[in-house]
Every structure is written in C-alpha cells, then in structure tokens.
Short mmCIF file of C-alpha atoms in Angstrom, two decimals:
data_model
loop_
_atom_site.label_atom_id
_atom_site.label_comp_id
_atom_site.label_asym_id
_atom_site.label_seq_id
_atom_site.Cartn_x
_atom_site.Cartn_y
_atom_site.Cartn_z
CA ALA A 121 16.72 -50.18 16.40
CA PHE A 122 18.44 -49.96 19.79
CA ASP A 123 16.64 -50.74 22.63
CA PRO A 124 16.33 -54.89 23.33
CA HIS A 125 13.65 -55.07 24.57
CA VAL A 126 11.91 -54.62 21.16
CA VAL A 127 11.07 -57.24 18.83
CA ALA A 128 9.20 -56.47 16.35
CA ILE A 129 9.13 -53.13 14.55
CA LYS A 130 6.30 -52.37 10.98
CA MET A 131 5.80 -49.35 8.84
CA THR A 132 4.77 -47.93 6.60
CA LEU A 133 6.86 -46.08 4.18
CA TYR A 134 4.95 -43.25 1.68
CA ARG A 135 7.75 -40.46 0.84
CA ILE A 136 10.99 -41.60 1.96
CA GLY A 137 13.07 -39.25 0.94
CA ALA A 138 16.44 -39.09 -0.72
CA ASN A 139 18.96 -39.47 2.74
CA SER A 140 16.66 -40.25 4.85
CA PRO A 141 18.36 -41.78 8.41
CA LEU A 142 15.36 -43.72 9.01
CA LEU A 143 16.42 -46.32 6.15
CA ASN A 144 19.54 -46.54 7.99
CA LEU A 145 18.10 -47.22 11.46
CA LEU A 146 15.83 -50.01 10.37
CA THR A 147 18.46 -52.11 8.66
CA ARG A 148 20.02 -51.92 12.05
CA ALA A 149 17.41 -53.25 13.98
CA ALA A 150 17.41 -56.00 11.31
CA GLU A 151 20.77 -56.56 12.30
CA ALA A 152 20.48 -56.96 15.77
CA GLY A 153 17.60 -59.75 15.43
CA LYS A 154 14.67 -57.39 14.99
CA GLN A 155 11.62 -58.81 13.19
CA VAL A 156 11.59 -55.65 11.00
CA ALA A 157 8.07 -55.52 8.26
CA VAL A 158 7.84 -52.49 5.97
CA LEU A 159 5.84 -52.03 3.22
CA VAL A 160 7.26 -49.61 0.93
CA GLU A 161 5.11 -47.50 -1.98
CA LEU A 162 6.56 -47.96 -5.41
CA LYS A 163 3.69 -44.87 -6.69
CA ALA A 164 4.82 -42.37 -4.61
CA ARG A 165 4.41 -39.77 -7.06
CA GLY A 166 7.72 -38.10 -7.36
CA ASP A 167 9.60 -40.94 -5.40
CA GLU A 168 9.05 -44.08 -7.48
CA ARG A 169 12.83 -43.55 -7.62
CA ASN A 170 14.03 -43.10 -4.09
CA ASN A 171 11.91 -45.46 -2.81
CA ILE A 172 12.62 -48.37 -5.33
CA GLN A 173 15.87 -47.52 -4.49
CA TRP A 174 15.13 -47.96 -0.49
CA ALA A 175 13.55 -51.24 -0.42
CA GLN A 176 16.34 -53.16 -2.12
CA GLN A 177 18.87 -52.30 -0.31
CA LEU A 178 16.15 -53.13 3.31
CA GLU A 179 16.33 -56.10 1.61
CA ALA A 180 19.48 -56.62 1.23
CA ALA A 181 19.86 -56.43 4.98
CA GLY A 182 17.32 -58.47 6.03
CA VAL A 183 14.49 -56.56 6.19
CA HIS A 184 10.84 -57.88 4.86
CA VAL A 185 9.87 -55.80 2.64
CA VAL A 186 6.44 -55.73 0.82
CA TYR A 187 5.22 -53.45 -1.90
CA GLY A 188 0.93 -53.14 -0.52
CA TRP A 189 -1.47 -54.09 -3.49
CA ALA A 190 -1.18 -53.11 -7.25
CA ALA A 191 -4.87 -51.43 -7.75
CA LEU A 192 -4.30 -49.00 -4.22
CA LYS A 193 -2.09 -46.70 -3.39
CA THR A 194 -0.61 -47.15 0.70
CA HIS A 195 -0.85 -43.66 1.94
CA CYS A 196 -1.41 -44.58 5.94
CA LYS A 197 1.64 -43.15 8.08
CA LEU A 198 1.15 -46.26 10.42
CA CYS A 199 4.91 -48.33 12.38
CA LEU A 200 3.43 -50.28 14.72
CA VAL A 201 6.66 -51.89 17.61
CA VAL A 202 6.41 -54.25 19.51
CA ARG A 203 8.05 -54.53 22.71
CA GLN A 204 8.85 -57.18 25.98
CA GLU A 205 7.79 -55.25 29.40
CA PRO A 206 8.43 -56.43 32.43
CA ASP A 207 4.71 -58.11 32.87
CA GLY A 208 4.94 -59.57 28.93
CA ILE A 209 4.40 -58.35 25.17
CA GLN A 210 3.51 -54.85 24.96
CA ARG A 211 2.36 -53.08 21.16
CA TYR A 212 3.07 -49.08 20.77
CA VAL A 213 2.24 -47.07 17.54
CA HIS A 214 2.91 -44.28 16.04
CA THR A 215 0.70 -42.78 13.13
CA GLY A 216 -0.02 -39.33 12.20
CA THR A 217 -0.63 -37.59 9.04
CA GLY A 218 2.40 -36.96 8.42
CA ASN A 219 5.56 -38.99 5.94
CA TYR A 220 7.98 -40.48 7.95
CA ASN A 221 10.39 -37.49 5.45
CA GLU A 222 12.92 -35.73 7.12
CA GLU A 223 13.42 -32.79 4.72
CA THR A 224 8.70 -32.75 4.24
CA SER A 225 8.74 -33.02 8.39
CA ARG A 226 10.92 -29.49 7.98
CA VAL A 227 8.38 -28.08 6.03
CA TYR A 228 5.43 -28.84 6.43
CA THR A 229 2.16 -28.57 9.35
CA ASP A 230 1.62 -32.27 10.76
CA VAL A 231 0.35 -33.62 13.91
CA GLY A 232 0.54 -37.13 14.95
CA LEU A 233 -0.39 -39.57 17.80
CA PHE A 234 1.46 -41.89 19.83
CA THR A 235 0.01 -44.77 21.49
CA SER A 236 -0.30 -48.10 23.45
CA ASP A 237 -4.27 -47.92 22.66
CA PRO A 238 -5.74 -51.80 22.92
CA GLN A 239 -7.89 -50.95 20.14
CA ILE A 240 -6.07 -48.90 18.31
CA VAL A 241 -2.98 -51.04 18.65
CA ALA A 242 -5.47 -54.04 17.41
CA ASP A 243 -6.45 -52.15 14.51
CA VAL A 244 -3.14 -51.35 13.24
CA SER A 245 -2.16 -54.97 13.63
CA GLU A 246 -5.29 -55.87 11.52
CA ILE A 247 -4.19 -53.51 8.54
CA PHE A 248 -0.91 -54.83 8.51
CA ASN A 249 -1.76 -58.38 8.09
CA TYR A 250 -5.23 -57.09 5.82
CA LEU A 251 -1.56 -55.04 3.27
CA THR A 252 0.45 -58.11 3.47
CA GLY A 253 -3.59 -60.19 1.88
CA TYR A 254 -3.61 -62.34 5.45
CA SER A 255 -6.79 -60.09 6.35
CA ASN A 256 -10.28 -59.40 4.76
CA GLN A 257 -11.08 -57.24 7.59
CA LYS A 258 -13.99 -54.83 7.06
CA ASP A 259 -15.41 -53.35 10.39
CA TYR A 260 -12.61 -51.71 12.74
CA ARG A 261 -12.83 -51.20 16.74
CA ALA A 262 -11.21 -47.43 16.21
CA MET A 263 -10.09 -46.42 12.92
CA LEU A 264 -11.69 -46.02 10.09
CA VAL A 265 -9.94 -47.17 7.33
CA ALA A 266 -9.78 -46.71 3.15
CA PRO A 267 -11.24 -47.91 0.85
CA VAL A 268 -13.46 -50.18 3.22
CA GLN A 269 -16.26 -47.76 4.94
CA LEU A 270 -13.87 -44.80 5.73
CA ARG A 271 -16.37 -42.52 3.06
CA SER A 272 -19.33 -44.47 4.83
CA ARG A 273 -18.73 -43.84 8.48
CA LEU A 274 -18.02 -40.18 7.91
CA THR A 275 -21.46 -40.72 6.64
CA GLU A 276 -22.53 -41.89 10.12
CA LEU A 277 -20.65 -38.66 12.09
CA ILE A 278 -22.28 -36.32 9.57
CA MET A 279 -25.91 -37.51 9.64
CA ARG A 280 -25.67 -37.86 14.02
CA GLU A 281 -24.71 -33.82 13.74
CA ALA A 282 -26.96 -33.07 11.34
CA GLU A 283 -29.53 -34.96 13.88
CA HIS A 284 -28.58 -33.30 17.05
CA ALA A 285 -29.42 -29.90 15.13
CA ARG A 286 -32.76 -31.19 14.37
CA GLU A 287 -33.60 -31.98 17.68
CA GLY A 288 -31.80 -29.00 19.12
CA ARG A 289 -28.45 -30.50 20.45
CA PRO A 290 -25.42 -28.66 19.97
CA ALA A 291 -23.99 -29.59 17.38
CA ARG A 292 -20.78 -28.42 14.81
CA LEU A 293 -18.28 -29.21 12.94
CA ILE A 294 -14.85 -28.60 12.04
CA VAL A 295 -12.78 -29.96 8.50
CA LYS A 296 -9.19 -29.01 7.85
CA CYS A 297 -7.40 -31.46 5.32
CA ASN A 298 -6.25 -30.30 1.38
CA ALA A 299 -8.74 -30.76 -0.82
CA ILE A 300 -12.34 -31.40 -0.73
CA THR A 301 -13.80 -32.89 -4.23
CA ASP A 302 -15.86 -35.78 -3.20
CA ASP A 303 -19.56 -35.08 -4.51
CA GLN A 304 -20.91 -37.55 -2.30
CA MET A 305 -18.85 -36.48 0.97
CA ILE A 306 -20.13 -32.53 -0.49
CA ARG A 307 -24.06 -33.25 -0.64
CA VAL A 308 -23.76 -34.66 3.26
CA LEU A 309 -21.88 -31.80 4.21
CA TYR A 310 -25.18 -29.30 2.33
CA ARG A 311 -26.96 -31.75 4.00
CA ALA A 312 -25.94 -30.95 7.62
CA SER A 313 -25.90 -27.38 7.14
CA GLN A 314 -29.99 -27.53 6.07
CA ALA A 315 -30.55 -29.65 8.98
CA GLY A 316 -28.84 -25.97 11.00
CA VAL A 317 -25.09 -27.80 11.68
CA SER A 318 -22.68 -24.37 12.09
CA MET A 319 -19.25 -25.69 10.06
CA ASP A 320 -15.93 -24.54 9.16
CA LEU A 321 -14.03 -25.98 6.33
CA ILE A 322 -9.97 -25.63 6.25
CA VAL A 323 -8.94 -26.62 3.29
CA ARG A 324 -5.75 -25.91 1.84
CA GLY A 325 -6.44 -26.68 -1.97
CA ILE A 326 -9.28 -28.01 -4.20
CA CYS A 327 -12.43 -27.25 -2.24
CA SER A 328 -15.08 -27.54 -4.76
CA LEU A 329 -18.01 -27.31 -2.28
CA ARG A 330 -19.21 -23.52 -2.48
CA PRO A 331 -20.62 -22.25 0.72
CA GLY A 332 -23.32 -19.28 2.24
CA VAL A 333 -24.84 -19.94 -1.25
CA PRO A 334 -28.97 -19.92 0.31
CA GLY A 335 -31.05 -22.40 1.37
CA VAL A 336 -28.07 -24.84 0.40
CA SER A 337 -25.06 -23.43 2.20
CA ASP A 338 -25.50 -20.64 4.75
CA ASN A 339 -24.35 -22.72 7.21
CA ILE A 340 -21.16 -23.34 5.95
CA ARG A 341 -17.43 -21.51 6.30
CA VAL A 342 -14.53 -21.91 3.98
CA ARG A 343 -10.64 -21.29 4.38
CA SER A 344 -7.96 -21.90 3.01
CA ILE A 345 -4.62 -20.92 5.14
CA ILE A 346 -1.19 -20.07 2.09
CA GLY A 347 1.81 -19.14 5.03
CA ARG A 348 5.25 -20.18 5.59
CA TYR A 349 4.23 -23.56 6.59
CA LEU A 350 2.95 -25.92 3.52
CA GLU A 351 -0.18 -27.11 5.85
CA HIS A 352 -0.53 -30.32 5.86
CA PRO A 353 -2.75 -32.01 9.24
CA ARG A 354 -5.72 -33.74 8.14
CA ILE A 355 -8.46 -33.35 11.33
CA PHE A 356 -12.31 -34.08 11.33
CA TYR A 357 -14.09 -32.47 14.12
CA VAL A 358 -17.54 -32.76 16.02
CA LYS A 359 -19.07 -32.01 18.70
CA ASN A 360 -21.84 -35.11 19.36
CA GLY A 361 -24.33 -32.91 21.41
CA GLY A 362 -21.55 -31.88 23.97
CA GLU A 363 -19.41 -35.13 24.10
CA GLU A 364 -17.20 -33.37 21.85
CA GLN A 365 -14.57 -36.21 19.27
CA ALA A 366 -11.40 -35.60 16.90
CA TYR A 367 -9.70 -37.56 14.53
CA LEU A 368 -6.78 -37.25 12.79
CA SER A 369 -6.22 -38.57 8.97
CA SER A 370 -3.62 -39.41 6.25
CA ALA A 371 -6.73 -38.55 3.69
CA ASP A 372 -7.50 -35.60 1.77
CA TRP A 373 -11.75 -36.14 0.44
CA MET A 374 -11.38 -37.29 -2.68
CA PRO A 375 -12.17 -39.97 -4.47
CA ARG A 376 -8.75 -41.13 -4.84
CA ASN A 377 -8.33 -41.27 -1.31
CA LEU A 378 -11.68 -42.90 -0.49
CA PHE A 379 -11.77 -45.76 -2.94
CA ARG A 380 -8.24 -46.15 -4.81
CA ARG A 381 -5.65 -45.98 -1.80
CA VAL A 382 -5.49 -47.08 1.78
CA GLU A 383 -5.76 -44.52 4.04
CA THR A 384 -6.42 -44.07 8.16
CA MET A 385 -8.92 -41.91 10.23
CA PHE A 386 -7.80 -42.34 14.33
CA PRO A 387 -9.74 -40.46 16.99
CA ILE A 388 -8.00 -38.69 19.56
CA ASP A 389 -10.17 -40.02 23.00
CA GLU A 390 -7.73 -38.40 25.90
CA PRO A 391 -9.15 -35.45 26.61
CA ARG A 392 -5.93 -33.10 27.60
CA LEU A 393 -4.64 -34.25 23.55
CA ARG A 394 -8.01 -33.94 22.55
CA GLN A 395 -8.54 -30.34 24.17
CA ARG A 396 -5.18 -30.01 22.11
CA ILE A 397 -6.16 -30.92 18.81
CA ILE A 398 -9.29 -28.06 19.70
CA GLU A 399 -6.80 -25.89 20.76
CA MET A 400 -4.56 -26.35 17.17
CA LEU A 401 -7.88 -26.10 15.12
CA ARG A 402 -9.87 -22.82 16.57
CA ILE A 403 -6.38 -20.82 16.03
CA LYS A 404 -6.24 -20.88 12.59
CA LEU A 405 -9.99 -20.06 12.27
CA SER A 406 -8.55 -17.00 13.90
CA ASP A 407 -5.90 -16.33 11.38
CA ASN A 408 -6.73 -12.95 10.38
CA THR A 409 -3.66 -11.99 8.83
CA LYS A 410 -2.69 -15.65 6.34
CA ALA A 411 -5.95 -16.34 5.69
CA ARG A 412 -8.51 -16.50 2.49
CA GLU A 413 -12.62 -17.01 2.66
CA LEU A 414 -14.36 -18.65 -0.26
CA GLN A 415 -17.40 -16.57 -1.38
CA PRO A 416 -20.69 -18.05 -2.85
CA ASP A 417 -19.81 -17.20 -6.23
CA GLY A 418 -16.12 -19.33 -6.14
CA SER A 419 -14.24 -16.04 -5.22
CA TRP A 420 -11.43 -15.74 -2.26
CA LYS A 421 -11.40 -12.88 -0.26
CA ARG A 422 -8.19 -12.42 1.95
CA VAL A 423 -9.21 -11.81 5.33
CA ARG A 424 -7.93 -8.44 7.51
CA PRO A 425 -7.13 -8.06 11.20
CA ARG A 426 -11.10 -5.60 12.04
CA ARG A 427 -10.57 -2.33 13.61
CA GLY A 428 -8.74 -2.96 17.12
CA GLU A 429 -8.43 -6.14 16.21
CA PRO A 430 -5.33 -8.02 17.45
CA ARG A 431 -2.95 -9.82 14.71
CA VAL A 432 -3.51 -13.32 14.37
CA GLU A 433 -1.14 -15.95 11.93
CA SER A 434 -0.68 -19.07 13.05
CA GLN A 435 2.08 -20.59 12.32
CA VAL A 436 3.35 -17.92 13.64
CA GLU A 437 1.91 -18.38 16.95
CA PHE A 438 2.46 -22.28 16.92
CA GLN A 439 6.19 -21.34 17.06
CA ARG A 440 5.82 -19.28 20.11
CA ARG A 441 4.01 -21.75 21.99
CA ALA A 442 6.96 -24.49 20.41
CA LEU A 443 10.20 -22.73 21.58
CA GLU A 444 8.06 -22.06 25.47
CA GLU A 445 6.84 -25.65 25.24
CA HIS A 446 10.49 -27.34 23.77
CA ALA A 447 13.38 -25.18 24.85
CA GLU A 448 14.11 -27.20 27.66
CA ASP A 449 13.18 -31.62 25.78
CA PRO A 450 16.18 -33.39 25.72
CA PRO A 451 17.40 -33.88 22.07
CA LYS A 452 15.20 -35.28 19.59
CA PRO A 453 16.90 -36.93 16.67
CA LEU A 454 13.64 -36.63 14.35
CA GLY A 455 11.22 -34.19 15.03
CA ALA A 456 8.03 -36.64 15.97
CA ASP A 457 6.00 -34.58 18.33
CA LEU A 458 2.36 -32.27 17.34
CA PHE A 459 5.13 -29.02 16.36
CA LEU A 460 7.48 -30.30 14.13
CA HIS A 461 11.46 -29.24 14.39
CA GLY A 462 11.16 -27.17 11.18
CA ALA A 463 8.40 -24.19 12.99
CA ILE A 464 11.03 -24.30 16.32
CA ALA A 465 13.98 -23.66 14.35
CA GLY A 466 12.63 -21.03 12.31
CA ALA A 467 10.93 -19.64 15.30
CA ALA A 468 14.24 -20.04 17.28
CA GLU A 469 15.96 -17.50 14.34
CA ALA A 470 12.43 -15.78 14.31
CA THR A 471 13.10 -14.45 18.11
CA GLY A 472 17.19 -14.35 18.07
CA ILE A 473 17.78 -17.75 20.18
CA SER A 474 20.15 -20.16 19.52
CA LEU A 475 19.19 -23.47 18.81
CA THR A 476 22.61 -24.56 20.52
CA GLU A 477 20.57 -23.94 23.78
CA LEU A 478 17.59 -24.95 22.38
CA TYR A 479 20.16 -28.55 21.60
CA PRO A 480 22.56 -30.16 22.67
CA VAL A 481 25.73 -29.75 20.83
CA ARG A 482 25.22 -33.48 19.80
CA SER A 483 22.31 -33.03 18.89
CA ALA A 484 22.33 -29.88 16.77
CA PRO A 485 21.17 -28.67 13.42
CA PRO A 486 23.23 -27.06 11.29
CA GLU A 487 22.89 -23.53 12.54
CA LEU A 488 21.02 -20.89 10.03
CA PRO A 489 22.36 -17.81 8.82
CA LYS A 490 23.52 -15.34 11.16
CA GLU A 491 23.20 -12.76 8.51
CA PRO A 492 19.78 -10.95 7.59
CA VAL A 493 18.74 -10.78 4.19
CA GLN A 494 19.90 -7.03 3.04
CA HIS A 495 18.32 -5.50 -0.04
CA PRO A 496 18.90 -3.17 -1.78
CA ASP A 497 16.00 -0.83 -1.38
CA PRO A 498 16.20 0.67 2.28
CA LYS A 499 12.75 1.00 1.82
CA THR A 500 12.33 -2.38 1.51
CA PRO A 501 11.92 -4.19 5.30
CA GLU A 502 13.91 -6.95 6.64
CA PRO A 503 12.35 -9.79 6.19
CA VAL A 504 12.31 -13.02 9.36
CA ALA A 505 15.19 -14.91 8.47
CA GLN A 506 14.42 -18.17 6.12
CA LEU A 507 15.12 -21.79 6.19
CA PRO A 508 16.91 -22.59 2.87
CA MET A 509 14.17 -24.78 2.48
CA ILE A 510 11.89 -22.39 2.93
CA GLU A 511 12.63 -19.35 1.18
CA SER A 512 11.57 -20.77 -2.38
CA MET A 513 7.66 -21.13 -0.48
CA GLU A 514 6.71 -18.37 0.36
CA LEU A 515 4.64 -17.76 -1.59
CA HIS A 516 4.45 -14.80 -3.89
CA MET A 517 1.00 -15.65 -5.71
CA ASP A 518 -1.73 -13.56 -6.79
CA PRO A 519 -4.89 -14.39 -4.34
CA ALA A 520 -6.74 -15.89 -6.98
CA VAL A 521 -4.47 -19.19 -7.70
CA ALA A 522 -4.21 -19.59 -3.67
CA VAL A 523 -5.47 -22.24 -3.25
CA SER A 524 -4.55 -24.10 -6.17
CA PRO A 525 -2.93 -27.17 -4.88
CA LEU A 526 0.44 -27.47 -3.99
CA GLY A 527 3.15 -29.86 -2.69
CA SER A 528 2.62 -33.79 -2.44
CA THR A 529 0.04 -35.01 -0.61
#
C-alpha cells in the first residue's frame, strides 16, 4: 500500500473479519493511485454481513470490487502484486491455505507461499481473469484449479503413485486436510492402496474412508489431531518414485470444494521449502499426544506414547521452532509466515519470554495475562497460560466426537 513502486494489487477475500487492518491498507493503496481489484465472497457462511459492509466501503474508496460467480463460492486464497522493478514490471503472488483474516490467524494453523515463480504468477493472473469473466481457461501451467481440473489432476497423481508401487519403485502418499467425503476420491485412494501405495491421511474433521479393511485399504492409516490451535492446512505429498512432490491447497476433498467452489492447489518446487513441508508432515505423524487414529470399524482410538517413547505434541513443537526461528525477526504487522503470530505469542507465554523481547514496542501485540489461572482445588495442575480467544477452544470433548467439523473452513 505504501510502496511507490507497486502499481497494482489483486486479491480474493473470503472471511475478512469485523476489524481487519487489511481493508484499510487496500483503501490507502487505492487512494494512492494504485489499481486495486478485490473479489469479495458474499456467501462466506457466518461472515456475510461483514463482507457486504467491507465491499461497500472498498467501493466507496475507489477499489474495483467484484463478487465472482453466483453458482460458485470463491474459496481460494490469492494475492497478486504488480511492481515496477529497475529491469521492468514484476509480478508477485501470495497464496496459501488460510484466509486473510487477522482473528483466525491467531487460532488456526495455516501455510502460505510468497513467490515470483513465472508459472504460478501467470496462472494466478489467469485465475483472476477467470473470476472476472474474461477467461475460460481450462489448463494451467503449475496450479490445479477447481472446478476445472482439480479432481482429475489429483486422480492422475494418485494413479501415477499406484503405478510406481506396481513397478517396485518408492511409492508413498500423505494427505492433510479438514475432510474427505468425495466418493470418487475415496475409491481412487482404495485402488492405490490395493496397488501397494503406503499412505497416511491426517484429517481433522469428517472422514468417510475406512482404513485398514483387508483387501481394500490395508495400506491406509487415518489420524486426526485436535489441539490448542485449529488444524487448517491442506497438504498433498507424493513420493513419486523418489522424486518427491509437495502441494498446498485451499480445498478439502469434498464434493462442494471440488465442484461448487473456486479452489487452487499449487506445487512447492523449491527444495528447501519442500523439505520444510515434508518435515511438518513428519512431525504431525509423530504426534502421540493430541492424535486419534481411525479404526476399521469406524471408531477412534487415542494415540499414546509407547513405553520409553518420548511424548510428542506437534503444535507445541511448532511453537518451539517458531520461537527459535523468529525471535530476531523485524516486526511484522500481519503474521504471514509459515508459523503464525498466534503460535509465537502462545509459545512466548508458555516459556516465560516477554513478547516485547520478540517484537519492538511500536508493533508489540497486547500483552497476555501475567497471572496464572488459579484453581480452587490444589490437586488440579496449573495449565499453560492461553490466549484469551483460544481458551474456549481448548477442547473438552469425548474422543468419539473428536473429528466433528470444528470452526469454519
């Protein structure tokens, strides 16, 4: 918004929130003479009022506001920035698994990518043309797009992994998402399992697939992780015969996402970033504290550490790594890195580190409560201090219902 070399901004907004600083920044950019175009999804369940009000304010400020297709909900998370560089015009893209929402960024876990990769920025430009009615694009260079070809391309990737398994090459598949209910995708996973593909599905919510059924899904394992933060990333990983691939996505594996929403899935091609995504999945699969595993009969079993095995809680591990990695970072008014500000704040409180040590005073977030929660029963252990917004989300639920959909997707 304040960079004089930025000439244009395009963005999709799904869940904006009631007091989003992002809207003020877009308004300032338009007032500064930049071309600002925003697609606001009016059908975001529970946020319709906020989105309508923000759309009206943006239009009044001179932002070009569009609302997408009436029959499709725009759920993808895209931001395209056009900047004048010394050697010419350059496009940059941010895309990820989570909404551009300051409130949910404190309680959701998400992953994003900021890139100038020519194939991705070209695809995002064409997706914006598609959303505004100026393109009927069916094929994309790097991105998989619903409702155009996301399900068909996912099927191709899984069937390629099945072929690797049949030929004796390394074959492995990991999916992390909020729900798996699409019948066709479930059948594709069953076929891949029967071909010998080893797969792990990390599904926070509803999963209609049954793992471990002899002759059908012997090679499939399903787990759900319910912790302090709401698990929200959608990640797809394939071994691909030894040439590993990782993708991030805004879509769950549900008919509504694959056919009635505009969704994107994009590759992480840079080796260092790809290994980081794979490491995230490894930590999630090693969680033996907050995870539950789906049994062949449809019941869920709490995962416990084996005798002598260290206790692993994946979200706590990410907090620890976030503190180590970001302690010396300059201030970031909007938490937009791999680990969100909410996780850093929670980890700081849990480890006794002052937030002002992590953030300069001018951008420090509100201090968390300094006094620990007092319990009348002295036998009750003192809990780790929590962010106020998260306190109601520390789930006290029966394991039998632990994989019901939580929060908005």
